[in-house]
Amino acid sequence: AQSVTQLDSQVPVFEEAPVELRCNYSSSVSVYLFWYVQYPNQGLQLLLKYLSGSTLVKGINGFEAEFNKSQTSFHLRKPSVHISDTAEYFCAVSLYNFNKFYFGSGTKLNVKP
Amino acid sequence: KAGVTQTPRYLIKTRGQQVTLSCSPISGHRSVSWYQQTPGQGLQFLFEYFSETQRNKGNFPGRFSGRQFSNSRSEMNVSTLELGDSALYLCASSLAGRGQGSSYEQYFGPGTRLTVT
């Protein structure tokens, strides 16, 4: 069975500080990995994805994530956050050749001035 | 390209009633998935339709059903509504096709906020 664990339900951080949102997954087969962001009263927006190739992937809004197969992790990072990054972030996996997504429980990023 | 659209955006229903939600995918996308989002359970997969056929299904009771039309638009129906069905229902579309050996990212609509009283 597949599962996604986001270790932190809330992450408070000051503006311009770096941030890391953690994601670990469990799967017996190859997966694709995604990070989505959800602003209040909106749907989910894709931040970045890992399908294959380089394990460091860059996304929109200055975010990047690194796929670590041995640790089954896909942590999201940003070197300097802005107030506008305040939102909920979801890590997701989908199975190779099987269009079914599994989402983590979400991490609320609260950027303080 | 226009994004995924969902109608209505907000809905208030009474226990025991039924409801139908609509989703129009991005042009060219043939896969439509539905999710239920609640504060307690997070994002839970309901089902996925591809070429008018239900291809994947989550662990929801039979009161939750869906269908897809030939133009890829999809509807989701919930019968005999319960208070616990109050949630944000999200629709997502993707290119993912059968047997292509790959998976594509899903593009989400803004959701339909259903309140059951």
CSV table of N, CA, C and O in Angstrom, one decimal, chain B residues 13-97:
chain,number,residue,atom,x,y,z
B,13,LYS,N,-27.3,22.1,1.2
B,13,LYS,CA,-28.4,21.1,1.1
B,13,LYS,C,-28.8,20.6,2.5
B,13,LYS,O,-28.1,20.8,3.5
B,14,THR,N,-29.9,19.9,2.5
B,14,THR,CA,-30.4,19.3,3.8
B,14,THR,C,-30.2,17.8,3.8
B,14,THR,O,-30.1,17.2,2.7
B,15,ARG,N,-30.0,17.3,5.0
B,15,ARG,CA,-29.8,15.9,5.1
B,15,ARG,C,-30.9,15.1,4.4
B,15,ARG,O,-32.1,15.4,4.4
B,16,GLY,N,-30.5,14.0,3.7
B,16,GLY,CA,-31.4,13.2,3.0
B,16,GLY,C,-31.6,13.6,1.5
B,16,GLY,O,-32.1,12.8,0.7
B,17,GLN,N,-31.2,14.8,1.2
B,17,GLN,CA,-31.3,15.2,-0.2
B,17,GLN,C,-30.2,14.6,-1.0
B,17,GLN,O,-29.3,14.0,-0.5
B,18,GLN,N,-30.2,14.9,-2.3
B,18,GLN,CA,-29.1,14.4,-3.2
B,18,GLN,C,-28.6,15.7,-3.9
B,18,GLN,O,-29.2,16.7,-4.0
B,19,VAL,N,-27.4,15.5,-4.4
B,19,VAL,CA,-26.7,16.7,-5.0
B,19,VAL,C,-25.9,16.2,-6.2
B,19,VAL,O,-25.3,15.1,-6.2
B,20,THR,N,-25.8,17.0,-7.2
B,20,THR,CA,-24.9,16.8,-8.4
B,20,THR,C,-24.0,17.9,-8.6
B,20,THR,O,-24.4,19.1,-8.6
B,21,LEU,N,-22.7,17.6,-8.7
B,21,LEU,CA,-21.6,18.6,-8.9
B,21,LEU,C,-21.1,18.3,-10.3
B,21,LEU,O,-21.0,17.2,-10.8
B,22,SER,N,-20.6,19.4,-10.9
B,22,SER,CA,-20.2,19.3,-12.3
B,22,SER,C,-18.7,19.8,-12.4
B,22,SER,O,-18.3,20.7,-11.7
B,23,CYS,N,-18.0,19.2,-13.3
B,23,CYS,CA,-16.6,19.5,-13.5
B,23,CYS,C,-16.3,19.5,-15.0
B,23,CYS,O,-16.6,18.5,-15.7
B,24,SER,N,-15.7,20.6,-15.5
B,24,SER,CA,-15.3,20.6,-16.9
B,24,SER,C,-13.7,20.7,-16.9
B,24,SER,O,-13.1,21.6,-16.4
B,25,PRO,N,-13.1,19.7,-17.5
B,25,PRO,CA,-11.6,19.6,-17.5
B,25,PRO,C,-11.0,20.5,-18.5
B,25,PRO,O,-11.7,21.1,-19.3
B,26,ILE,N,-9.7,20.6,-18.4
B,26,ILE,CA,-8.9,21.4,-19.4
B,26,ILE,C,-9.1,20.7,-20.7
B,26,ILE,O,-9.1,19.5,-20.8
B,27,SER,N,-9.2,21.5,-21.7
B,27,SER,CA,-9.4,21.0,-23.1
B,27,SER,C,-8.3,20.0,-23.4
B,27,SER,O,-7.1,20.3,-23.3
B,28,GLY,N,-8.7,18.9,-23.9
B,28,GLY,CA,-7.7,17.8,-24.3
B,28,GLY,C,-7.4,16.8,-23.2
B,28,GLY,O,-6.9,15.8,-23.5
B,29,HIS,N,-7.8,17.1,-22.0
B,29,HIS,CA,-7.6,16.2,-20.9
B,29,HIS,C,-8.8,15.2,-20.9
B,29,HIS,O,-9.9,15.6,-20.9
B,30,ARG,N,-8.4,13.9,-20.8
B,30,ARG,CA,-9.4,12.9,-20.8
B,30,ARG,C,-9.7,12.2,-19.5
B,30,ARG,O,-10.6,11.4,-19.3
B,31,SER,N,-8.8,12.5,-18.5
B,31,SER,CA,-8.9,11.9,-17.2
B,31,SER,C,-9.5,13.0,-16.2
B,31,SER,O,-9.0,14.1,-16.2
B,32,VAL,N,-10.5,12.6,-15.5
B,32,VAL,CA,-11.0,13.5,-14.4
B,32,VAL,C,-11.1,12.7,-13.1
B,32,VAL,O,-11.7,11.6,-13.1
B,33,SER,N,-10.5,13.3,-12.1
B,33,SER,CA,-10.6,12.6,-10.7
B,33,SER,C,-11.3,13.5,-9.8
B,33,SER,O,-11.3,14.8,-9.9
B,34,TRP,N,-11.9,12.9,-8.8
B,34,TRP,CA,-12.7,13.7,-7.8
B,34,TRP,C,-12.1,13.4,-6.4
B,34,TRP,O,-11.7,12.2,-6.1
B,35,TYR,N,-12.0,14.4,-5.6
B,35,TYR,CA,-11.5,14.3,-4.2
B,35,TYR,C,-12.5,15.0,-3.3
B,35,TYR,O,-13.1,16.0,-3.6
B,36,GLN,N,-12.5,14.5,-2.0
B,36,GLN,CA,-13.2,15.1,-1.0
B,36,GLN,C,-12.2,15.7,0.0
B,36,GLN,O,-11.3,14.9,0.4
B,37,GLN,N,-12.3,16.9,0.4
B,37,GLN,CA,-11.4,17.5,1.3
B,37,GLN,C,-12.1,18.0,2.6
B,37,GLN,O,-13.0,18.8,2.5
B,38,THR,N,-11.7,17.5,3.7
B,38,THR,CA,-12.3,17.9,5.0
B,38,THR,C,-11.2,18.2,6.0
B,38,THR,O,-10.1,17.6,5.8
B,39,PRO,N,-11.4,19.0,7.0
B,39,PRO,CA,-10.4,19.3,7.9
B,39,PRO,C,-9.9,18.1,8.7
B,39,PRO,O,-8.7,18.0,9.0
B,40,GLY,N,-10.8,17.2,8.9
B,40,GLY,CA,-10.4,16.0,9.7
B,40,GLY,C,-9.7,14.9,8.9
B,40,GLY,O,-8.8,14.2,9.3
B,41,GLN,N,-10.2,14.7,7.7
B,41,GLN,CA,-9.7,13.6,6.9
B,41,GLN,C,-8.7,14.0,5.8
B,41,GLN,O,-8.1,13.2,5.1
B,42,GLY,N,-8.6,15.3,5.5
B,42,GLY,CA,-7.7,15.8,4.5
B,42,GLY,C,-8.3,15.5,3.1
B,42,GLY,O,-9.5,15.5,2.9
B,43,LEU,N,-7.4,15.2,2.2
B,43,LEU,CA,-7.8,15.0,0.8
B,43,LEU,C,-8.0,13.5,0.6
B,43,LEU,O,-7.0,12.7,0.7
B,44,GLN,N,-9.2,13.1,0.2
B,44,GLN,CA,-9.4,11.7,0.0
B,44,GLN,C,-9.9,11.5,-1.4
B,44,GLN,O,-10.8,12.2,-1.9
B,45,PHE,N,-9.3,10.5,-2.1
B,45,PHE,CA,-9.7,10.2,-3.5
B,45,PHE,C,-11.0,9.5,-3.6
B,45,PHE,O,-11.3,8.5,-2.8
B,46,LEU,N,-11.9,10.0,-4.4
B,46,LEU,CA,-13.2,9.4,-4.6
B,46,LEU,C,-13.2,8.4,-5.8
B,46,LEU,O,-13.5,7.3,-5.6
B,47,PHE,N,-12.9,8.9,-7.0
B,47,PHE,CA,-12.8,8.1,-8.2
B,47,PHE,C,-12.2,8.9,-9.3
B,47,PHE,O,-12.1,10.1,-9.3
B,48,GLU,N,-11.9,8.1,-10.3
B,48,GLU,CA,-11.3,8.7,-11.6
B,48,GLU,C,-12.0,8.1,-12.8
B,48,GLU,O,-12.3,6.9,-12.8
B,49,TYR,N,-12.3,9.0,-13.7
B,49,TYR,CA,-12.9,8.6,-15.0
B,49,TYR,C,-12.0,8.9,-16.1
B,49,TYR,O,-11.3,9.9,-16.1
B,50,PHE,N,-12.0,8.0,-17.0
B,50,PHE,CA,-11.2,8.2,-18.3
B,50,PHE,C,-12.0,7.6,-19.4
B,50,PHE,O,-12.4,6.4,-19.3
B,51,SER,N,-12.2,8.4,-20.4
B,51,SER,CA,-13.0,8.0,-21.6
B,51,SER,C,-14.3,7.3,-21.2
B,51,SER,O,-14.7,6.2,-21.6
B,52,GLU,N,-15.0,8.0,-20.3
B,52,GLU,CA,-16.4,7.7,-19.9
B,52,GLU,C,-16.4,6.4,-19.0
B,52,GLU,O,-17.5,5.9,-18.7
B,53,THR,N,-15.3,5.9,-18.6
B,53,THR,CA,-15.3,4.7,-17.8
B,53,THR,C,-14.6,5.0,-16.4
B,53,THR,O,-13.6,5.7,-16.4
B,54,GLN,N,-15.2,4.5,-15.4
B,54,GLN,CA,-14.5,4.6,-14.1
B,54,GLN,C,-13.3,3.7,-14.0
B,54,GLN,O,-13.4,2.5,-14.1
B,55,ARG,N,-12.2,4.3,-13.9
B,55,ARG,CA,-10.9,3.6,-13.9
B,55,ARG,C,-10.4,3.3,-12.6
B,55,ARG,O,-9.7,2.2,-12.4
B,56,ASN,N,-10.5,4.2,-11.6
B,56,ASN,CA,-10.0,4.0,-10.3
B,56,ASN,C,-11.1,4.4,-9.3
B,56,ASN,O,-11.9,5.3,-9.6
B,57,LYS,N,-11.1,3.8,-8.1
B,57,LYS,CA,-12.1,4.1,-7.1
B,57,LYS,C,-11.5,4.1,-5.7
B,57,LYS,O,-10.7,3.3,-5.4
B,58,GLY,N,-11.9,5.1,-4.9
B,58,GLY,CA,-11.5,5.1,-3.5
B,58,GLY,C,-12.5,4.4,-2.7
B,58,GLY,O,-13.3,3.6,-3.1
B,59,ASN,N,-12.3,4.6,-1.4
B,59,ASN,CA,-13.1,3.8,-0.4
B,59,ASN,C,-14.3,4.6,0.2
B,59,ASN,O,-14.3,5.0,1.3
B,60,PHE,N,-15.2,5.0,-0.7
B,60,PHE,CA,-16.4,5.7,-0.3
B,60,PHE,C,-17.6,4.8,-0.5
B,60,PHE,O,-17.6,4.0,-1.4
B,61,PRO,N,-18.7,5.1,0.2
B,61,PRO,CA,-19.9,4.3,0.1
B,61,PRO,C,-20.6,4.5,-1.3
B,61,PRO,O,-20.3,5.5,-2.0
B,62,GLY,N,-21.5,3.6,-1.6
B,62,GLY,CA,-22.1,3.7,-2.9
B,62,GLY,C,-23.0,4.9,-3.1
B,62,GLY,O,-23.4,5.2,-4.3
B,63,ARG,N,-23.2,5.7,-2.1
B,63,ARG,CA,-24.0,6.9,-2.2
B,63,ARG,C,-23.2,7.9,-3.1
B,63,ARG,O,-23.8,8.8,-3.6
B,64,PHE,N,-21.9,7.7,-3.2
B,64,PHE,CA,-21.1,8.6,-4.0
B,64,PHE,C,-20.9,7.9,-5.4
B,64,PHE,O,-20.4,6.8,-5.5
B,65,SER,N,-21.3,8.6,-6.4
B,65,SER,CA,-21.2,8.1,-7.8
B,65,SER,C,-20.8,9.2,-8.7
B,65,SER,O,-20.9,10.3,-8.4
B,66,GLY,N,-20.4,8.7,-9.9
B,66,GLY,CA,-20.0,9.8,-10.9
B,66,GLY,C,-20.2,9.2,-12.3
B,66,GLY,O,-20.6,8.1,-12.5
B,67,ARG,N,-20.0,10.1,-13.2
B,67,ARG,CA,-20.0,9.7,-14.6
B,67,ARG,C,-19.2,10.7,-15.4
B,67,ARG,O,-19.0,11.8,-15.0
B,68,GLN,N,-18.9,10.3,-16.6
B,68,GLN,CA,-18.1,11.2,-17.5
B,68,GLN,C,-18.8,11.1,-18.9
B,68,GLN,O,-19.2,10.0,-19.3
B,69,PHE,N,-18.9,12.2,-19.5
B,69,PHE,CA,-19.5,12.3,-20.8
B,69,PHE,C,-18.5,12.3,-21.9
B,69,PHE,O,-17.3,12.4,-21.7
B,70,SER,N,-19.0,12.2,-23.1
B,70,SER,CA,-18.1,12.0,-24.3
B,70,SER,C,-17.2,13.2,-24.5
B,70,SER,O,-16.1,13.1,-25.1
B,71,ASN,N,-17.5,14.4,-24.0
B,71,ASN,CA,-16.7,15.6,-24.1
B,71,ASN,C,-15.8,15.7,-22.9
B,71,ASN,O,-15.2,16.8,-22.7
B,72,SER,N,-15.7,14.7,-22.1
B,72,SER,CA,-14.8,14.6,-20.9
B,72,SER,C,-15.4,15.3,-19.7
B,72,SER,O,-14.8,15.2,-18.6
B,73,ARG,N,-16.4,16.1,-19.8
B,73,ARG,CA,-17.0,16.7,-18.6
B,73,ARG,C,-17.5,15.6,-17.7
B,73,ARG,O,-17.9,14.5,-18.1
B,74,SER,N,-17.4,15.9,-16.4
B,74,SER,CA,-17.8,14.8,-15.4
B,74,SER,C,-18.8,15.4,-14.4
B,74,SER,O,-18.8,16.6,-14.1
B,75,GLU,N,-19.6,14.6,-13.9
B,75,GLU,CA,-20.5,14.9,-12.8
B,75,GLU,C,-20.3,13.9,-11.7
B,75,GLU,O,-20.0,12.7,-11.9
B,76,MET,N,-20.5,14.4,-10.5
B,76,MET,CA,-20.4,13.6,-9.3
B,76,MET,C,-21.8,13.8,-8.6
B,76,MET,O,-22.3,14.9,-8.4
B,77,ASN,N,-22.3,12.7,-8.1
B,77,ASN,CA,-23.6,12.7,-7.4
B,77,ASN,C,-23.5,12.1,-6.0
B,77,ASN,O,-22.8,11.1,-5.9
B,78,VAL,N,-24.1,12.7,-5.1
B,78,VAL,CA,-24.1,12.2,-3.7
B,78,VAL,C,-25.6,12.0,-3.4
B,78,VAL,O,-26.3,13.1,-3.4
B,79,SER,N,-26.1,10.9,-3.0
B,79,SER,CA,-27.5,10.7,-2.7
B,79,SER,C,-27.6,10.6,-1.1
B,79,SER,O,-26.6,10.3,-0.5
B,80,THR,N,-28.8,10.8,-0.7
B,80,THR,CA,-29.1,10.7,0.8
B,80,THR,C,-28.0,11.3,1.6
B,80,THR,O,-27.2,10.7,2.4
B,81,LEU,N,-27.9,12.6,1.4
B,81,LEU,CA,-26.8,13.4,2.1
B,81,LEU,C,-26.8,13.2,3.6
B,81,LEU,O,-27.9,13.2,4.2
B,82,GLU,N,-25.6,13.2,4.1
B,82,GLU,CA,-25.4,13.1,5.6
B,82,GLU,C,-24.6,14.4,6.0
B,82,GLU,O,-23.9,15.0,5.2
B,83,LEU,N,-24.7,14.7,7.3
B,83,LEU,CA,-23.9,15.9,7.8
B,83,LEU,C,-22.5,15.7,7.5
B,83,LEU,O,-21.8,16.7,7.1
B,84,GLY,N,-21.9,14.5,7.6
B,84,GLY,CA,-20.5,14.3,7.3
B,84,GLY,C,-20.1,14.5,5.9
B,84,GLY,O,-18.9,14.4,5.6
B,85,ASP,N,-21.0,14.7,5.0
B,85,ASP,CA,-20.7,14.9,3.6
B,85,ASP,C,-20.3,16.3,3.4
B,85,ASP,O,-19.8,16.7,2.2
B,86,SER,N,-20.4,17.2,4.4
B,86,SER,CA,-20.0,18.6,4.2
B,86,SER,C,-18.5,18.6,4.0
B,86,SER,O,-17.8,18.1,4.8
B,87,ALA,N,-18.1,19.2,2.9
B,87,ALA,CA,-16.7,19.2,2.5
B,87,ALA,C,-16.5,20.1,1.3
B,87,ALA,O,-17.5,20.6,0.7
B,88,LEU,N,-15.2,20.2,0.9
B,88,LEU,CA,-14.9,20.8,-0.3
B,88,LEU,C,-14.6,19.7,-1.3
B,88,LEU,O,-13.8,18.8,-1.0
B,89,TYR,N,-15.3,19.7,-2.4
B,89,TYR,CA,-15.2,18.7,-3.4
B,89,TYR,C,-14.4,19.2,-4.6
B,89,TYR,O,-14.7,20.2,-5.2
B,90,LEU,N,-13.2,18.6,-4.8
B,90,LEU,CA,-12.3,19.0,-5.8
B,90,LEU,C,-12.3,18.1,-7.0
B,90,LEU,O,-12.3,16.9,-6.8
B,91,CYS,N,-12.2,18.7,-8.1
B,91,CYS,CA,-12.1,17.9,-9.4
B,91,CYS,C,-10.7,18.2,-9.9
B,91,CYS,O,-10.2,19.4,-9.8
B,92,ALA,N,-10.1,17.2,-10.5
B,92,ALA,CA,-8.8,17.4,-11.1
B,92,ALA,C,-8.8,16.7,-12.5
B,92,ALA,O,-9.3,15.6,-12.6
B,93,SER,N,-8.1,17.4,-13.5
B,93,SER,CA,-8.0,16.7,-14.8
B,93,SER,C,-6.5,16.5,-15.1
B,93,SER,O,-5.7,17.2,-14.6
B,94,SER,N,-6.3,15.5,-16.0
B,94,SER,CA,-4.9,15.3,-16.4
B,94,SER,C,-5.0,14.6,-17.8
B,94,SER,O,-6.0,14.1,-18.2
B,95,LEU,N,-3.8,14.6,-18.4
B,95,LEU,CA,-3.6,14.0,-19.7
B,95,LEU,C,-3.6,12.4,-19.6
B,95,LEU,O,-3.7,11.8,-20.6
B,96,ALA,N,-3.3,11.9,-18.4
B,96,ALA,CA,-2.9,10.5,-18.3
B,96,ALA,C,-3.8,9.6,-19.1
B,96,ALA,O,-5.0,9.6,-18.9
B,97,GLY,N,-3.2,8.8,-19.9
B,97,GLY,CA,-3.9,7.8,-20.7
B,97,GLY,C,-3.6,6.4,-20.3
B,97,GLY,O,-2.6,6.2,-19.7
